[in-house]
XYZ file of N, CA, C and O in Angstrom:
508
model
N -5.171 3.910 -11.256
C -5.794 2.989 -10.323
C -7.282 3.283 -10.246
O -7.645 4.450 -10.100
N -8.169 2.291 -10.336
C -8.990 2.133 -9.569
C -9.626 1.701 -8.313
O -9.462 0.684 -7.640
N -10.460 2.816 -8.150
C -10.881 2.091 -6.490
C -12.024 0.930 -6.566
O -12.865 0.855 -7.462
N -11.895 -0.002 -5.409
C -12.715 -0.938 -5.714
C -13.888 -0.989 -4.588
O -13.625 -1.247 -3.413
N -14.805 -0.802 -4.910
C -16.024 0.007 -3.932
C -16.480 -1.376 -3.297
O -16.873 -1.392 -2.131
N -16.422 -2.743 -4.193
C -16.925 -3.788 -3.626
C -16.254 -4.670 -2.656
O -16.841 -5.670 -2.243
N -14.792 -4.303 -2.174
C -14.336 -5.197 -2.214
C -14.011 -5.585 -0.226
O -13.330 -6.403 0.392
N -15.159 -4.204 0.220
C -15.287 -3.975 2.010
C -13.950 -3.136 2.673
O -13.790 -2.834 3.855
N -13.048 -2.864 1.521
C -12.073 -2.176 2.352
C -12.640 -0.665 1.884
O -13.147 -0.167 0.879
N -12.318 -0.325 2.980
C -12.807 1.888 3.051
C -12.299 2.292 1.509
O -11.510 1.709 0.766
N -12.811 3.112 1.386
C -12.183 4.138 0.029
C -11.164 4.748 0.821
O -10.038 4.630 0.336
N -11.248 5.463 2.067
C -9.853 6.385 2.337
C -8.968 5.437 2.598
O -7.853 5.902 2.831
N -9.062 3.970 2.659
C -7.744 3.144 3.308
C -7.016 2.962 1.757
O -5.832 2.985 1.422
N -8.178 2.787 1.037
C -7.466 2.292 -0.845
C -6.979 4.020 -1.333
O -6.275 4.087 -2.341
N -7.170 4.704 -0.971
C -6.639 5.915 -1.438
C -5.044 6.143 -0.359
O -4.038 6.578 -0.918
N -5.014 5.855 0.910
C -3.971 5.808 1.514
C -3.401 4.821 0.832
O -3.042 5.276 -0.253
N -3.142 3.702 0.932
C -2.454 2.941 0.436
C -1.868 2.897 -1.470
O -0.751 2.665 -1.931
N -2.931 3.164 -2.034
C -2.498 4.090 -3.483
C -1.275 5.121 -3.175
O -0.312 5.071 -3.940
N -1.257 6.081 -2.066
C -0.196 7.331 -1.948
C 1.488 6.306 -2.181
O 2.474 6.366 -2.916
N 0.871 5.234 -0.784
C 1.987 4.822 -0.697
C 2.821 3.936 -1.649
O 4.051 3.952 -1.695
N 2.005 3.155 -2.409
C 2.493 2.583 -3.504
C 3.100 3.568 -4.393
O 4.234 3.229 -4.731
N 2.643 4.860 -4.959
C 3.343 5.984 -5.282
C 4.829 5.933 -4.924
O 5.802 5.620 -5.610
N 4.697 6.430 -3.329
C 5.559 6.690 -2.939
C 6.860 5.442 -2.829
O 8.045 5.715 -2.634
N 6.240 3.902 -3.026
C 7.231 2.735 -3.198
C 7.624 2.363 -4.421
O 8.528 1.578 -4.708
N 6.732 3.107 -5.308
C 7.274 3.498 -7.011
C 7.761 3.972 -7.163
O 8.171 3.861 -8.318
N 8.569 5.393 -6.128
C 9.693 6.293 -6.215
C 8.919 7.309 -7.215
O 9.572 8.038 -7.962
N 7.420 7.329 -7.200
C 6.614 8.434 -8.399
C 6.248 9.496 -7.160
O 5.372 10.332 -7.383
N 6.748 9.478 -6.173
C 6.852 10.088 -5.586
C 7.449 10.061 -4.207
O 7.177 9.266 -3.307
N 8.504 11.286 -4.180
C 9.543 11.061 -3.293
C 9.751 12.061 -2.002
O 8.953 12.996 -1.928
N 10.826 11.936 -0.908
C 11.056 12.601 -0.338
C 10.859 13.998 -0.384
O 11.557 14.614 -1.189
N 10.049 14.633 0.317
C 9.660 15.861 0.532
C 8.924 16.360 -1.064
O 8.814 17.522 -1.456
N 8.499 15.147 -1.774
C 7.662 15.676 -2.979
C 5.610 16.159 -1.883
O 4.906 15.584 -1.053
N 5.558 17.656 -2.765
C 4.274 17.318 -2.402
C 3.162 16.329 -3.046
O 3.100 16.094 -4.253
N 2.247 15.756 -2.018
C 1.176 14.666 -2.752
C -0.563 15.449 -2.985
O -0.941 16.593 -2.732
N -1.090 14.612 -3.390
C -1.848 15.382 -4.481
C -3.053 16.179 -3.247
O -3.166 15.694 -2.121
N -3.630 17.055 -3.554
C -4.593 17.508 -2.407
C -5.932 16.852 -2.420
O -6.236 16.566 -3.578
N -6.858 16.504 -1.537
C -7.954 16.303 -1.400
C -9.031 16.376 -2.203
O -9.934 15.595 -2.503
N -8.797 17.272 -2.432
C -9.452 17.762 -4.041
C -9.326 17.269 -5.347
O -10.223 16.947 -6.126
N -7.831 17.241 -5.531
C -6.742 16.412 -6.420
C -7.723 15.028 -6.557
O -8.393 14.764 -7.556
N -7.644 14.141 -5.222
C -7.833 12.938 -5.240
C -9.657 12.572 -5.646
O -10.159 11.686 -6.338
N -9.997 13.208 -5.200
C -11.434 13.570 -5.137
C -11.591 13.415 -6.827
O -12.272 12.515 -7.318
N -10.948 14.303 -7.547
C -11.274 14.315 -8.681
C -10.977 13.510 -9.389
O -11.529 13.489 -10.489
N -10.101 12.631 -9.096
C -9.083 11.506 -9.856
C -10.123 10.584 -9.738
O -10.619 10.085 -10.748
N -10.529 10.285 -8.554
C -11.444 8.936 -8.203
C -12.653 9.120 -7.823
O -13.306 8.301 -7.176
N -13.157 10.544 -8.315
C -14.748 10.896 -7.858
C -15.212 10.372 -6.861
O -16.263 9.732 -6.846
N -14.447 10.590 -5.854
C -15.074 10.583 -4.458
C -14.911 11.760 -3.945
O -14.218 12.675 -4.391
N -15.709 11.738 -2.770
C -16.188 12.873 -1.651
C -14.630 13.301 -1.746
O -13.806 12.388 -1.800
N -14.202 14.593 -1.770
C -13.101 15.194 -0.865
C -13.085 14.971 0.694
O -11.926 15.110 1.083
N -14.061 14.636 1.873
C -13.695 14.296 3.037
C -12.811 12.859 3.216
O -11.906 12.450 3.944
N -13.870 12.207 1.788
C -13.517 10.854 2.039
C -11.525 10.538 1.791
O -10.754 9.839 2.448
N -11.246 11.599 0.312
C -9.473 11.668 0.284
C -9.277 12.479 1.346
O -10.288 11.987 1.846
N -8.982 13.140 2.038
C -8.731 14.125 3.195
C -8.824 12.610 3.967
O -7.794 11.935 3.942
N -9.649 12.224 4.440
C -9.253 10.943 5.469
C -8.247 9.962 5.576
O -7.663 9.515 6.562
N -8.111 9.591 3.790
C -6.813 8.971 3.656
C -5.449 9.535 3.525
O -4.413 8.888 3.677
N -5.557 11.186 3.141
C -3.745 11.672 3.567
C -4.218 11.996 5.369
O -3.200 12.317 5.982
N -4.985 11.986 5.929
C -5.000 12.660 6.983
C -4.294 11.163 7.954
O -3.500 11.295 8.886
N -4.886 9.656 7.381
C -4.178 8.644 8.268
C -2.999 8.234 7.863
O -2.581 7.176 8.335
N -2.157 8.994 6.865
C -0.302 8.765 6.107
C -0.498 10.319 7.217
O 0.622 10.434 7.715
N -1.067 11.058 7.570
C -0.353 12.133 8.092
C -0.151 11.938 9.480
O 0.747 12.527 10.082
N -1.021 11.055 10.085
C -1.173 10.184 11.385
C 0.068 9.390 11.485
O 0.819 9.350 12.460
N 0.189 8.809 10.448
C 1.544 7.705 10.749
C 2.801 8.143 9.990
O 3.522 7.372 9.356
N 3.005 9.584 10.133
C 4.088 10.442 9.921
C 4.580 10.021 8.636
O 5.783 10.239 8.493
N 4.083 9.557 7.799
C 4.443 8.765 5.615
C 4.012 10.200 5.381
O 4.851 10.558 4.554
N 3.396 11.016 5.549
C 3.296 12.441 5.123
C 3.229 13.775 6.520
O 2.829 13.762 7.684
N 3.725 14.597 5.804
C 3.349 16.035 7.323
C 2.766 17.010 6.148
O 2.742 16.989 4.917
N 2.304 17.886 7.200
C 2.037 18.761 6.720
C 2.784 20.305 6.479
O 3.910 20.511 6.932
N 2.157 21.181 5.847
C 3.084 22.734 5.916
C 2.013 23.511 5.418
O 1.328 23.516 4.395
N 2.110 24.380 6.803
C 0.242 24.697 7.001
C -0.098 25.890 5.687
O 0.775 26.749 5.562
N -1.008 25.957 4.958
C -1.165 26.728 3.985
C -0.669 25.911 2.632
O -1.087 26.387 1.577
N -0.084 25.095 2.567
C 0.850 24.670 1.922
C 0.426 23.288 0.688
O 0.534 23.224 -0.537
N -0.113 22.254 1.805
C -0.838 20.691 1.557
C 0.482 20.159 2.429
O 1.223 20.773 3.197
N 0.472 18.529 1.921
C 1.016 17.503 2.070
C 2.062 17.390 1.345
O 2.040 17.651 0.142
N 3.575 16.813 2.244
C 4.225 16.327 1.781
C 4.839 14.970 2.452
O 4.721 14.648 3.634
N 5.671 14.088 1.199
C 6.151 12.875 1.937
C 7.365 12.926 2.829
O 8.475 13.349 2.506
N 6.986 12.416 4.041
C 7.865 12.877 4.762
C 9.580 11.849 4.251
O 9.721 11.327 3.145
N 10.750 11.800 5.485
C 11.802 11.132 5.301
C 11.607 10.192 5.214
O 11.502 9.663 4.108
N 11.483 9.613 6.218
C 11.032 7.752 6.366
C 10.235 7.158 5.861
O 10.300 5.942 6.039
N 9.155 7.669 5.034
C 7.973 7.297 4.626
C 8.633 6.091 3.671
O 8.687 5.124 4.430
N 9.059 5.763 2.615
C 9.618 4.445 2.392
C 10.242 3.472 3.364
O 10.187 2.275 3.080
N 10.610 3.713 4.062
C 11.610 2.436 5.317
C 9.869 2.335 5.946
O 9.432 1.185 5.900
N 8.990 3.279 6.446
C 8.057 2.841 7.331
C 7.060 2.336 6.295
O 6.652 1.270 6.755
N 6.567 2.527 5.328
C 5.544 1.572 4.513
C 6.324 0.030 4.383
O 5.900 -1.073 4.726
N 7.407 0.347 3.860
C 7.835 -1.051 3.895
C 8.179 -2.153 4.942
O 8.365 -3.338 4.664
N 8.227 -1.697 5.963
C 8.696 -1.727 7.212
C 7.031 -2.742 7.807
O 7.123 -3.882 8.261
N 5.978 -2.168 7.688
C 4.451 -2.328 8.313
C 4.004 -3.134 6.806
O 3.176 -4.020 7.020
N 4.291 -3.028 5.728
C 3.934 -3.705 4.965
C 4.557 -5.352 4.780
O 3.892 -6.202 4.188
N 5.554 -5.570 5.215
C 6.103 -6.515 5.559
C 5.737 -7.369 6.775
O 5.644 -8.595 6.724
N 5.545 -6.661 7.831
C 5.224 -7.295 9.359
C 3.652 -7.573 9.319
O 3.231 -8.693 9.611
N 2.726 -6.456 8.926
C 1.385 -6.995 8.577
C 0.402 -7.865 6.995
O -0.613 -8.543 7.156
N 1.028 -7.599 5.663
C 0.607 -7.778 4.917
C 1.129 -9.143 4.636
O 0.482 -10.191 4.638
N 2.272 -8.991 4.418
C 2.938 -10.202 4.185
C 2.733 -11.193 5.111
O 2.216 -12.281 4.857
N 2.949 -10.998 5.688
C 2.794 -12.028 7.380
C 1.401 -12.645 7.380
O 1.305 -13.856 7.578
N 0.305 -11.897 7.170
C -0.830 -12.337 6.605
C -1.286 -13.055 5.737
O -2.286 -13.772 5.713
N -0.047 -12.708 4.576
C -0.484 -13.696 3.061
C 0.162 -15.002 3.566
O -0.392 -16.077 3.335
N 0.945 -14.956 4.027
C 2.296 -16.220 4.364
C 1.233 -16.949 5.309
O 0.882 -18.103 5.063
N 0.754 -16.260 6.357
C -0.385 -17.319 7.286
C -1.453 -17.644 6.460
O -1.765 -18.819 6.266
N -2.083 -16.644 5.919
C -3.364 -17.795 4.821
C -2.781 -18.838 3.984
O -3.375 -19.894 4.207
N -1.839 -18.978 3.091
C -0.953 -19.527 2.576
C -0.968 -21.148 3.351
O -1.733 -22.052 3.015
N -0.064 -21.227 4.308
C 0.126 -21.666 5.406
C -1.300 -22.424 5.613
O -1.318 -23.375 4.830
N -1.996 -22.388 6.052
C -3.151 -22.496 6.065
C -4.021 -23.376 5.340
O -4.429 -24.505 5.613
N -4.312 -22.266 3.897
C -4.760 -23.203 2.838
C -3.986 -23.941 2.171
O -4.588 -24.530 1.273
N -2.546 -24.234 2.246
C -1.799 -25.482 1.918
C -1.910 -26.557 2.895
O -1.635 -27.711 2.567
N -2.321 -26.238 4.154
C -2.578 -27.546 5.376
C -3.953 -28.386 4.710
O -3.986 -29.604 4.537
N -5.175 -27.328 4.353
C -6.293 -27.896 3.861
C -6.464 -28.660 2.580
O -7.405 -29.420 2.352
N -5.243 -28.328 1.574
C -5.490 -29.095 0.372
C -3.831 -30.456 0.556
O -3.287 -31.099 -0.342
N -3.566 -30.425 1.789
C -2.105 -31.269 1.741
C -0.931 -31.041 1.187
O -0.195 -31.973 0.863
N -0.616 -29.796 1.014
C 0.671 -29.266 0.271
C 1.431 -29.620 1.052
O 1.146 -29.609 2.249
N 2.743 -30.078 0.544
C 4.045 -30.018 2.356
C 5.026 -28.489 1.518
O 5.133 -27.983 0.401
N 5.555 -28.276 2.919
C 6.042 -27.311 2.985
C 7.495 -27.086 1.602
O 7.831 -25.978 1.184
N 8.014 -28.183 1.216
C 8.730 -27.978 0.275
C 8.414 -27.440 -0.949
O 9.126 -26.779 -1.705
N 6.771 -27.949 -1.117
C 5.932 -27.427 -2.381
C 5.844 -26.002 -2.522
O 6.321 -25.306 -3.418
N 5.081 -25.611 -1.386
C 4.831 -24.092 -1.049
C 6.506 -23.317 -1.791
O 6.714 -22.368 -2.546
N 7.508 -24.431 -1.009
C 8.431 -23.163 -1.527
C 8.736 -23.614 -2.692
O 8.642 -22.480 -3.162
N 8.990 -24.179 -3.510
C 8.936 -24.011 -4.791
C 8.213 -23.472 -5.953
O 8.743 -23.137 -7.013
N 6.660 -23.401 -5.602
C 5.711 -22.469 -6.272
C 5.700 -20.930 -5.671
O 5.170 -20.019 -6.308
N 6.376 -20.706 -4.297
C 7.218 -19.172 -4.325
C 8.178 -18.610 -5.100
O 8.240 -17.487 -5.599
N 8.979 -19.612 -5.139
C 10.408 -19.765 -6.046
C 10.102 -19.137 -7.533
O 10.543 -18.187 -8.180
N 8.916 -20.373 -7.778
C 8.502 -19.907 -9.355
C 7.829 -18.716 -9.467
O 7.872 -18.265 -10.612
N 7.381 -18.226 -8.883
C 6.250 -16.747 -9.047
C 7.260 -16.241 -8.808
O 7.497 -15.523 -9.780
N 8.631 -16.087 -7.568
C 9.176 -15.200 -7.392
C 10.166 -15.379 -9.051
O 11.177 -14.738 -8.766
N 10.291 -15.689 -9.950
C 11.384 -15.982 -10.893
C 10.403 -15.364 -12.321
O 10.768 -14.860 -13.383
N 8.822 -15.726 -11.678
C 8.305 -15.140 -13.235
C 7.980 -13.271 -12.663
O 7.563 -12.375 -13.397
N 8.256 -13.176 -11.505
C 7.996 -11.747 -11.361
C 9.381 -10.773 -11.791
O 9.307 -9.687 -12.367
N 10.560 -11.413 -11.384
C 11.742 -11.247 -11.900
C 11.608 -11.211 -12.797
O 11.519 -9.988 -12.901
N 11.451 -11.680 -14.055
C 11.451 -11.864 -15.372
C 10.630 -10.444 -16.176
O 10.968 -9.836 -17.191
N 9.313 -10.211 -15.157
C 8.449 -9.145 -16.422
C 8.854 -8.110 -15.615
O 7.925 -7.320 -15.450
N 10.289 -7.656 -14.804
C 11.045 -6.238 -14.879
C 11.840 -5.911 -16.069
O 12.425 -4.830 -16.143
């Protein structure tokens, strides 16, 4: 992955959210440790405070704990709760812009779901 410096979201939020995609790739699992500050730092040549900020807000919302001396690991729930907040905020978001910019170009609602249908059938397809 790359981080995308232009795109107004934080580097520690795109480095949190990188863990978790990891962790919704199953490339990293229950009680696996995740990479250290340093680790990340070096991967994506950024500041080490700046990765330390992003396991420190998965360590905030319990997707990782700590074990002092130790680093980071993923905690139990950390899959049910990414998916869980990724669903209620992300999605919910795309579905309202969606929503939205189909009111502005006149889509009716049957359309929308059929060009879901189809993306959802060509995403099926390239597993």
């Amino acid at each position: 992955m790359i981080l995308d410096h232009d795109n107004g979201k934080p580097l520690y939020i795109q480095i949190a959210e990188w863990i978790e995609t990891e962790i919704l790739r199953r490339n990293l699992t229950t009680h696996d440790k995740v990479y250290s500050q340093y680790q990340l730092a070096d991967m994506f040549t950024i500041n080490p405070a700046t990765a330390a900020k992003g396991l420190n807000r998965l360590a905030d919302d319990e997707i990782l704990y700590k074990k002092r001396g130790l680093g980071m690991f993923v905690s139990e729930k950390a899959e049910e709760m990414i998916l869980s907040r990724r669903k209620a905020l992300r999605l919910q978001q795309l579905v309202d812009d969606l929503v939205i910019e189909a009111r502005h170009v006149y889509v009716e609602l049957d359309e929308i779901i059929d060009m879901i249908k189809v993306a959802h059938e060509k995403e099926m397809e390239g597993k």
